[in-house]
Each structure stands twice: as structure tokens, then as C-alpha cells.
Coordinates of C-alpha atoms in Angstrom, one line a residue:
X1325 CA -0.1 -0.1 0.1
X1326 CA 2.8 2.3 0.1
X1327 CA 2.0 5.4 1.9
X1328 CA -1.5 4.7 2.3
X1329 CA -2.8 3.9 5.5
X1330 CA -5.9 1.4 6.0
X1331 CA -7.9 0.5 9.1
X1332 CA -8.3 -3.4 8.6
X1333 CA -11.4 -4.3 11.2
X1334 CA -13.8 -7.0 11.6
X1335 CA -17.3 -5.1 12.1
X1336 CA -19.9 -5.7 14.5
X1337 CA -21.7 -8.0 11.9
X1338 CA -18.3 -10.1 11.7
X1339 CA -17.2 -8.7 8.2
X1340 CA -13.7 -7.9 7.5
X1341 CA -13.3 -4.4 5.9
X1342 CA -10.5 -2.0 5.0
X1343 CA -11.0 1.6 5.2
X1344 CA -8.9 4.5 4.4
X1345 CA -7.4 5.7 7.6
X1346 CA -8.1 9.4 6.8
X1347 CA -11.0 11.5 8.4
X1348 CA -13.6 13.1 6.1
X1349 CA -12.9 16.5 7.2
X1350 CA -9.1 17.4 7.4
X1351 CA -7.7 14.0 6.5
X1352 CA -6.2 13.3 10.1
X1353 CA -5.7 9.4 10.8
X1354 CA -8.7 8.7 12.9
X1355 CA -6.7 5.1 14.2
X1356 CA -3.2 5.3 15.2
X1357 CA -3.0 1.9 17.0
X1358 CA -1.2 -1.0 15.5
X1359 CA -4.0 -3.3 16.7
X1360 CA -6.6 -3.7 19.2
X1361 CA -10.3 -3.6 19.7
X1362 CA -12.5 -0.5 18.9
X1363 CA -16.5 0.0 18.3
X1364 CA -15.8 3.2 17.1
X1365 CA -13.0 5.6 15.5
X1366 CA -12.7 9.1 17.0
X1367 CA -10.5 11.8 15.1
X1368 CA -8.2 13.5 17.7
X1369 CA -8.3 16.6 15.5
X1370 CA -11.8 18.0 15.4
X1371 CA -13.6 15.0 16.7
X1372 CA -15.5 13.4 14.0
X1373 CA -16.5 9.7 15.1
X1374 CA -17.0 6.8 12.9
X1375 CA -18.6 3.2 13.6
X1376 CA -16.1 0.3 13.1
X1377 CA -17.8 -0.1 9.8
X1378 CA -17.0 3.2 8.6
X1379 CA -20.2 5.0 8.8
X1380 CA -20.0 8.6 10.4
X1381 CA -21.9 8.7 13.4
X1382 CA -20.6 12.1 15.3
X1383 CA -20.0 15.3 14.0
X1384 CA -19.4 18.3 16.8
X1385 CA -21.7 21.1 16.4
X1386 CA -23.4 19.7 13.3
X1387 CA -26.2 22.0 13.3
X1388 CA -24.1 25.3 14.4
X1389 CA -21.2 24.6 12.0
X1390 CA -22.9 23.2 9.1
X1391 CA -26.5 24.1 9.3
X1392 CA -27.4 20.3 9.9
X1393 CA -28.3 17.8 7.2
X1394 CA -28.6 20.7 4.8
X1395 CA -25.0 21.6 5.1
X1396 CA -23.5 18.5 5.5
X1397 CA -25.2 15.0 4.7
X1398 CA -24.2 12.4 7.1
X1399 CA -26.3 9.7 5.4
X1400 CA -24.0 7.4 3.4
X1401 CA -20.9 9.4 4.6
X1402 CA -18.2 6.9 5.5
X1403 CA -14.3 6.4 5.7
X1404 CA -13.3 5.3 2.2
X1405 CA -13.4 1.8 1.6
X1406 CA -10.3 -0.2 -0.2
X1407 CA -11.0 -0.2 -3.9
X1408 CA -10.6 -4.3 -3.4
X1409 CA -10.4 -6.5 -0.7
X1410 CA -10.1 -10.2 -0.8
X1411 CA -8.7 -12.9 1.5
X1412 CA -7.1 -16.6 1.4
X1413 CA -6.4 -19.1 4.4
X1414 CA -7.0 -15.8 6.7
X1415 CA -4.5 -13.6 4.8
X1416 CA -6.4 -10.2 3.9
X1417 CA -5.2 -8.6 0.7
X1418 CA -6.0 -5.2 -0.6
X1419 CA -5.6 -3.9 -4.1
X1420 CA -5.7 -0.2 -5.3
X1421 CA -7.2 -1.3 -8.7
X1422 CA -11.2 -1.5 -8.4
X1423 CA -10.9 -3.9 -11.3
X1424 CA -8.4 -6.3 -9.8
X1425 CA -9.1 -9.9 -10.4
X1426 CA -10.4 -12.4 -7.7
X1427 CA -7.7 -13.0 -5.1
X1428 CA -7.7 -16.7 -6.1
X1429 CA -7.2 -16.1 -9.9
X1430 CA -4.3 -13.7 -9.0
X1431 CA -2.6 -16.3 -6.7
X1432 CA -3.1 -19.0 -9.5
X1433 CA -1.3 -22.1 -8.9
X1434 CA 0.8 -20.7 -6.4
X1435 CA -2.2 -21.1 -4.0
X1436 CA -0.9 -24.7 -3.9
X1437 CA 2.3 -23.7 -2.3
X1438 CA 0.7 -21.1 0.0
X1439 CA -1.4 -23.9 1.8
X1440 CA 2.1 -25.3 3.1
X1441 CA 2.6 -22.2 5.1
X1442 CA -0.8 -21.0 6.1
X1443 CA -3.0 -24.4 6.3
X1444 CA -1.7 -27.0 8.3
X1445 CA -4.8 -27.9 10.0
X1446 CA -8.5 -27.0 9.9
X1447 CA -7.8 -24.6 12.9
X1448 CA -5.9 -22.1 10.8
X1449 CA -2.7 -20.1 11.8
X1450 CA -1.7 -18.1 14.8
X1451 CA 0.7 -15.0 14.3
X1452 CA 3.0 -13.0 16.6
X1453 CA 4.4 -9.8 15.4
X1454 CA 5.0 -7.8 13.2
X1455 CA 8.6 -7.0 14.1
X1456 CA 9.5 -3.8 12.2
X1457 CA 12.7 -2.6 11.1
X1458 CA 14.4 -0.6 8.2
X1459 CA 17.2 -1.7 5.9
X1460 CA 19.0 0.6 3.5
X1461 CA 18.3 -1.6 0.6
X1462 CA 15.8 -1.8 -2.4
X1463 CA 12.9 -3.6 -1.7
X1464 CA 12.9 -6.0 -4.7
X1465 CA 16.1 -7.4 -3.4
X1466 CA 14.6 -9.4 -0.6
X1467 CA 11.6 -10.3 -2.7
X1468 CA 13.7 -12.0 -5.6
X1469 CA 15.9 -13.6 -2.8
X1470 CA 13.2 -15.3 -1.0
X1471 CA 11.6 -16.4 -4.5
X1472 CA 14.3 -18.4 -5.5
X1473 CA 18.1 -17.5 -4.5
X1474 CA 19.3 -20.9 -3.2
X1475 CA 22.9 -20.1 -4.7
X1476 CA 23.8 -17.6 -1.9
X1477 CA 23.5 -20.2 0.7
X1478 CA 26.6 -22.1 0.7
X1479 CA 28.5 -18.6 0.4
X1480 CA 26.4 -16.3 2.5
X1481 CA 25.2 -18.9 5.3
X1482 CA 28.1 -21.0 5.7
X1483 CA 28.9 -20.2 9.2
X1484 CA 25.3 -21.0 10.3
X1485 CA 25.8 -24.5 9.0
X1486 CA 29.3 -24.8 10.4
X1487 CA 28.3 -24.0 13.9
X1488 CA 25.8 -27.1 13.8
X1489 CA 22.4 -25.1 13.7
X1490 CA 21.1 -27.2 10.9
X1491 CA 21.3 -31.3 10.6
X1492 CA 22.6 -31.0 7.1
X1493 CA 26.3 -31.2 7.2
X1494 CA 26.9 -28.8 4.0
X1495 CA 25.2 -25.7 2.9
X1496 CA 25.8 -27.1 -0.6
X1497 CA 22.9 -29.4 0.0
X1498 CA 20.6 -26.8 -1.3
X1499 CA 21.7 -27.7 -5.1
X1500 CA 19.8 -31.0 -4.8
X1501 CA 16.3 -29.2 -3.9
X1502 CA 14.5 -27.3 -6.7
X1503 CA 12.8 -23.8 -7.6
X1504 CA 9.4 -23.5 -8.8
X1505 CA 7.4 -20.8 -10.3
X1506 CA 3.7 -21.1 -10.5
X1507 CA 1.0 -18.2 -10.8
X1508 CA 2.0 -15.1 -9.4
X1509 CA 4.7 -16.7 -7.2
X1510 CA 7.6 -19.2 -6.8
X1511 CA 9.9 -20.5 -4.3
X1512 CA 12.4 -22.9 -3.5
X1513 CA 12.8 -26.4 -1.5
X1514 CA 15.1 -28.9 0.1
X1515 CA 15.5 -32.4 -1.0
X1516 CA 14.7 -34.8 1.9
X1517 CA 16.3 -38.2 2.7
X1518 CA 14.5 -41.4 1.8
X1519 CA 11.4 -42.3 3.6
X1520 CA 7.6 -42.2 3.9
X1521 CA 5.5 -39.0 4.3
X1522 CA 5.5 -39.5 8.1
X1523 CA 9.3 -40.2 8.2
X1524 CA 10.1 -37.0 6.0
X1525 CA 8.0 -34.8 8.2
X1526 CA 9.2 -36.2 11.3
X1527 CA 12.9 -35.4 9.8
X1528 CA 12.1 -31.7 9.7
X1529 CA 10.6 -32.0 13.3
X1530 CA 6.7 -32.1 13.0
X1531 CA 5.1 -34.4 15.8
X1532 CA 2.7 -37.0 14.8
X1533 CA -0.5 -35.3 15.8
X1534 CA 0.3 -32.5 13.6
X1535 CA 1.4 -34.9 10.6
X1536 CA -2.2 -36.3 11.1
X1537 CA -3.8 -33.1 10.6
X1538 CA -1.8 -32.2 7.5
X1539 CA -3.0 -35.2 6.2
X1540 CA -6.3 -34.2 6.7
X1541 CA -6.2 -30.8 5.0
X1542 CA -3.8 -31.0 2.2
X1543 CA -4.5 -32.5 -1.2
X1544 CA -3.0 -35.8 -2.4
X1545 CA -0.6 -33.8 -4.6
X1546 CA 0.4 -31.4 -1.9
X1547 CA 1.2 -34.7 0.2
X1548 CA 2.9 -36.3 -2.9
X1549 CA 5.5 -33.6 -3.3
X1550 CA 6.8 -34.4 0.3
X1551 CA 6.2 -38.0 0.6
X1552 CA 6.7 -39.4 -3.0
X1553 CA 8.8 -36.6 -4.8
X1554 CA 11.0 -35.8 -1.4
X1555 CA 10.8 -32.1 -1.7
X1556 CA 10.3 -29.7 1.4
X1557 CA 9.2 -26.4 0.8
X1558 CA 11.8 -23.7 2.2
X1559 CA 11.5 -19.7 1.1
X1560 CA 8.9 -18.3 -1.2
X1561 CA 7.4 -15.0 -2.6
X1562 CA 4.4 -13.9 -3.9
X1563 CA 4.7 -11.1 -6.6
X1564 CA 5.1 -8.2 -5.8
X1565 CA 6.5 -8.0 -1.9
X1566 CA 5.3 -10.7 0.1
X1567 CA 7.6 -13.7 1.4
X1568 CA 7.6 -16.7 3.4
X1569 CA 10.3 -18.9 5.1
X1570 CA 10.0 -22.4 6.2
X1571 CA 13.1 -24.2 7.8
X1572 CA 14.0 -26.5 10.8
X1573 CA 17.1 -25.5 12.9
X1574 CA 18.5 -27.1 16.1
X1575 CA 16.9 -25.1 19.2
X1576 CA 18.2 -27.2 21.9
X1577 CA 21.1 -29.6 22.5
X1578 CA 20.8 -32.8 20.6
X1579 CA 20.2 -33.7 17.2
X1580 CA 16.2 -32.6 17.0
X1581 CA 15.1 -29.9 15.0
X1582 CA 12.2 -27.6 15.2
X1583 CA 10.5 -26.1 12.1
X1584 CA 9.2 -22.6 11.9
X1585 CA 7.3 -20.3 9.4
X1586 CA 7.8 -16.8 8.8
X1587 CA 5.6 -14.3 6.9
X1588 CA 7.0 -11.0 5.7
X1589 CA 6.3 -8.0 3.7
X1590 CA 9.0 -5.7 2.0
X1591 CA 7.5 -2.1 2.2
X1592 CA 9.4 0.3 -0.1
X1593 CA 10.3 3.4 1.7
X1594 CA 12.5 4.6 -1.2
X1595 CA 14.5 3.4 -4.0
X1596 CA 17.4 2.4 -1.3
X1597 CA 15.1 1.7 1.9
X1598 CA 12.7 -0.9 2.7
X1599 CA 10.7 -1.6 6.2
X1600 CA 10.6 -5.2 6.7
X1601 CA 7.5 -6.3 8.6
X1602 CA 7.8 -9.8 9.7
X1603 CA 5.3 -12.3 11.6
X1604 CA 6.2 -15.6 13.1
X1605 CA 3.2 -18.1 12.2
X1606 CA 2.5 -21.2 13.7
X1607 CA -0.6 -24.0 13.2
X1608 CA -3.1 -22.9 15.8
X1609 CA -3.8 -26.6 16.7
X1610 CA 0.0 -27.4 17.4
X1611 CA 1.0 -28.3 20.8
X1612 CA 1.8 -25.4 23.1
X1613 CA 5.4 -26.7 23.7
X1614 CA 6.1 -26.9 19.7
X1615 CA 4.7 -23.3 19.6
X1616 CA 7.2 -22.0 22.3
X1617 CA 10.1 -23.7 20.4
X1618 CA 9.2 -23.2 17.1
X1619 CA 9.0 -19.1 18.1
X1620 CA 12.5 -19.7 19.6
X1621 CA 13.8 -21.1 16.2
X1622 CA 12.2 -18.3 14.1
X1623 CA 14.0 -15.6 16.6
X1624 CA 17.3 -17.3 16.4
X1625 CA 17.3 -17.4 12.5
X1626 CA 15.0 -14.3 11.3
X1627 CA 13.5 -11.3 12.6
X1628 CA 15.4 -8.3 13.5
X1629 CA 18.3 -10.2 15.4
X1630 CA 18.3 -13.6 13.2
X1631 CA 21.5 -15.1 12.3
X1632 CA 20.2 -15.4 8.8
X1633 CA 18.8 -11.9 8.5
X1634 CA 22.3 -10.6 9.5
X1635 CA 24.1 -12.2 6.8
X1636 CA 21.4 -11.3 4.0
X1637 CA 21.1 -7.7 5.0
X1638 CA 24.7 -7.1 4.7
X1639 CA 24.8 -8.2 1.2
X1640 CA 21.6 -6.3 0.2
X1641 CA 22.7 -2.9 1.8
X1642 CA 26.2 -3.3 0.1
X1643 CA 24.7 -4.1 -3.3
X1644 CA 22.2 -1.3 -3.1
X1645 CA 24.7 1.2 -2.3
X1646 CA 27.2 -0.2 -5.1
X1647 CA 24.4 0.2 -7.7
X1648 CA 23.7 3.8 -7.0
X1649 CA 27.3 5.3 -8.5
X1650 CA 27.4 6.4 -12.1
X1651 CA 30.1 3.4 -12.9
X1652 CA 27.4 0.8 -12.1
X1653 CA 25.3 2.2 -14.6
X1654 CA 27.7 1.2 -17.4
X1655 CA 27.5 -2.3 -16.4
X1656 CA 24.8 -5.1 -17.4
X1657 CA 24.9 -7.7 -14.8
X1658 CA 24.3 -11.3 -15.8
X1659 CA 21.1 -12.7 -14.5
X1660 CA 20.9 -15.9 -16.9
X1661 CA 21.8 -18.4 -14.5
X1662 CA 20.2 -21.7 -15.3
X1663 CA 20.0 -20.9 -19.4
X1664 CA 22.3 -21.6 -22.1
X1665 CA 23.5 -19.0 -24.7
X1666 CA 21.0 -20.3 -27.3
X1667 CA 18.1 -20.0 -24.8
X1668 CA 18.1 -23.8 -23.7
X1669 CA 17.9 -24.6 -20.0
X1670 CA 21.1 -25.8 -18.4
X1671 CA 18.6 -28.4 -16.5
X1672 CA 15.3 -29.5 -17.9
X1673 CA 12.4 -28.9 -15.9
X1674 CA 10.9 -31.6 -13.7
X1675 CA 7.9 -33.8 -15.4
X1676 CA 4.8 -34.5 -13.4
X1677 CA 6.6 -37.8 -12.4
X1678 CA 9.1 -36.3 -10.3
X1679 CA 7.4 -33.4 -9.0
X1680 CA 3.5 -33.2 -8.3
X1681 CA 3.1 -29.7 -8.0
X1682 CA 2.1 -27.0 -10.4
X1683 CA 4.2 -24.8 -12.4
X1684 CA 7.5 -25.2 -13.7
X1685 CA 10.4 -26.7 -11.5
X1686 CA 13.9 -27.0 -11.8
X1687 CA 16.5 -29.0 -9.6
X1688 CA 19.6 -26.9 -8.9
X1689 CA 20.9 -23.4 -9.0
X1690 CA 19.1 -21.1 -11.5
X1691 CA 17.6 -17.6 -11.8
X1692 CA 14.3 -18.4 -13.1
X1693 CA 12.2 -17.2 -10.6
X1694 CA 14.1 -13.9 -10.2
X1695 CA 13.8 -13.3 -13.8
X1696 CA 9.9 -14.1 -13.5
X1697 CA 9.5 -11.6 -10.8
X1698 CA 11.5 -8.9 -12.2
X1699 CA 9.9 -9.2 -15.8
X1700 CA 6.6 -8.7 -13.8
X1701 CA 7.6 -5.6 -12.2
X1702 CA 8.9 -4.5 -15.7
X1703 CA 5.5 -5.3 -17.2
X1704 CA 3.6 -3.4 -14.6
X1705 CA 6.1 -0.5 -15.0
X1706 CA 4.8 0.1 -18.9
X1707 CA 1.1 -0.2 -17.9
X1708 CA -1.0 2.8 -18.0
X1709 CA -1.9 3.8 -14.6
X1710 CA -5.6 3.3 -13.3
X1711 CA -7.8 6.1 -13.6
X1712 CA -8.9 7.6 -10.3
X1713 CA -12.5 7.7 -9.1
X1714 CA -13.3 10.9 -7.0
X1715 CA -15.4 10.4 -4.2
X1716 CA -17.2 13.8 -2.7
X1717 CA -18.0 13.8 1.0
X1718 CA -21.2 14.7 2.5
X1719 CA -22.5 16.9 -0.3
X1720 CA -26.0 17.8 -0.5
X1721 CA -28.3 16.1 -3.2
X1722 CA -27.8 17.7 -6.5
X1723 CA -24.4 19.2 -5.4
X1724 CA -21.0 17.8 -6.8

């Protein structure tokens, strides 16, 4: 949403609404809290008040200042709603385009992968956060990194593996996984050891009771990606700026690991600064001990003080600074990893017998997903902007 502030609320009837956080009088923010409960919102500037569905209910000195309804017609006046709103698995999305397609159409085949992060049982997920911090880096760097950059792991994160945080003995293990792009998003996977579905899910730290619930809510193809094909989802991005990570570090002494899931958005501040909003996500039906240890794993790896986070940000800040200079504009960087000079793939895409998920998947290192994401961004830059629809506030009938 860039600089636009919205109030996302569940109103008295239980409906989810998103309203532009701007008083109809002089434009003051009427809600200044990150989260909470409120039946009404009151502007601190002049005291105009609104129900939590956006309808105006209070206007001080309405008769004396405006001449009552003849001067300001309160009927129908409300906080400006978001042009488009939709949700999937409890995640709420807003679009500034009133003609945006339904969310499920926009997600396309990526919804198949989104379920791994947000639907591990019929109970849904719980979130903690967000943690917020800013980095002096362009927002697209994080989005494309999470979308498909397995190539940096052996170099950038070697120390995390060497200290024994992960069960895998070498960071190079990443090359045995695959990258996939489907619909409006893509991500990466790890290759799991041989075993059954249950053995592979236990390998990354899930207890049997959680595995049983996964088997109830995931489709057979979703189960086959893990149980038959041997791939476990890792990081991913939905175009343009929403990312996910799933990993399983050691959080206590011994060989046991604990998986965690994180959801984040890359909020552009400028061309060289990004605000990161990071949430910890966990299956709402998971055991309380699992939730506590999974949260510990998340904080250790990602979030504002996570070890992986520090590794990544050091790179992203450095390359953003380097790219600002005049000399950098003379260099066309190489972004063709995975493609030969004649346009053929270095590694052919996996067939349905090797990968049960939708989209196009390649084993090994490549920049397929980064190219998809940046090509989409370039396409949007060349699209004509949506015409603005102007809304008038409190005008008597017949006036505009």
C-alpha cells in the first residue's frame, strides 16, 4: 500500500473491512494503534467519529457549524473503503485497482504452495508480530532472494551451517532441491532423505499429531510433493512484495530440530530503503510446547536479530550502495543463471512423475524465479495507471 494507511477491521456483524485511515474533514488519521479492539474511531483533531464499519456517527456542532443535514449530509458518508479486498486462508489482501481480479485468480497455482505455510490444519494459523525494522536496501532484493536464490546459501550462510545449527552437514545441499514458479509466485525447496511421508515430516521436526492434521487438509498432490517426490518447501515470494520462509534449525542440545514459518512484507520507503514487517506463524492447533520452541527457532534465524537475517542484510545494503554510483550504470549484470547462450535450460524442468506440484520446477541452481519476478515488475511499469475515481464527502443531493 506504500504510503496509504488503512484500518483493517472486523465490524459488529463479523465482516472484514479495510477503510482508508483518513478523516473526512481534514484528513487526520482516525486510528493510530497498531492493533486492538474498538467499536468506534474518533478523530483526535476535530472529534468526528465513525463506527467500525466506517459510517460517520458523530460530527461536533453539526447544526451550528454546518446547518445540519442541509449543509453536510451524514447519510451515506463513511471512511473511504479499499478499492478491492479479498482473503485466502485468513490472509487479507488489498488492491488499489477496483478492477483487480479475484484473489484466487491472481494467486493462480501458487495457492497450492501457500497452503503449506498457512493451512497445516483446519484450525488455521496464529501470528505473532509484526517485528518492524528498516534496511538501506531496495525492496526488490529481498523479494527476489526469497523467491528463488538458493545459490547464495553455501556462501552467505556457511557459518550458520558450520556451527551446527542445521542437521545438514553442508550448505551445498541446497543444490539438490528445486525452484518452482507457479501463478504469481515461486519459491525453493530442500531435498529430503528417503522415507515415507511421515518419516520425512518427522525429519524436519513435526510431531505425529500435527502430521495427522496435515494429511487431513492437504490434497494428495500436496502430500506427494513431500512423500513421493521428497521435496520440502523452504522460502517463497508472492509478487510483488510478500515472502515466506520455512526452515528447521536445532533449538536445544541434541540432534532434534524444530520447524518454523515466517511471513513478511517488503515495504518500499524509497529506492534505497525498505521497511521489513515480519510475523511468526504457527498452526493454531499445534501443541503449546511446539509453538514455544518454534518461536524460539524463528527468532534465532530470522526477525530483526536473526542470524540468517544479519547475513542477508549485509549483502543487500552493500549491493544497493554499489548500484547507486555512475560507474554501476555502465555494467549490465549477468542474470542468466540456468540458461545457455542459445536459450535452452541448463537443466530441463521436472516432469509430473518427479514433481507433483503445479508450475515449472528445476532442480539445482538457477535464476528462473528472479527473472519471472523482475519481468512482472517491468510489465507493471509499462502499464497505463488506473484512472482515479473521485469521491465527494457529505454533499447535499444535487451538488457535486
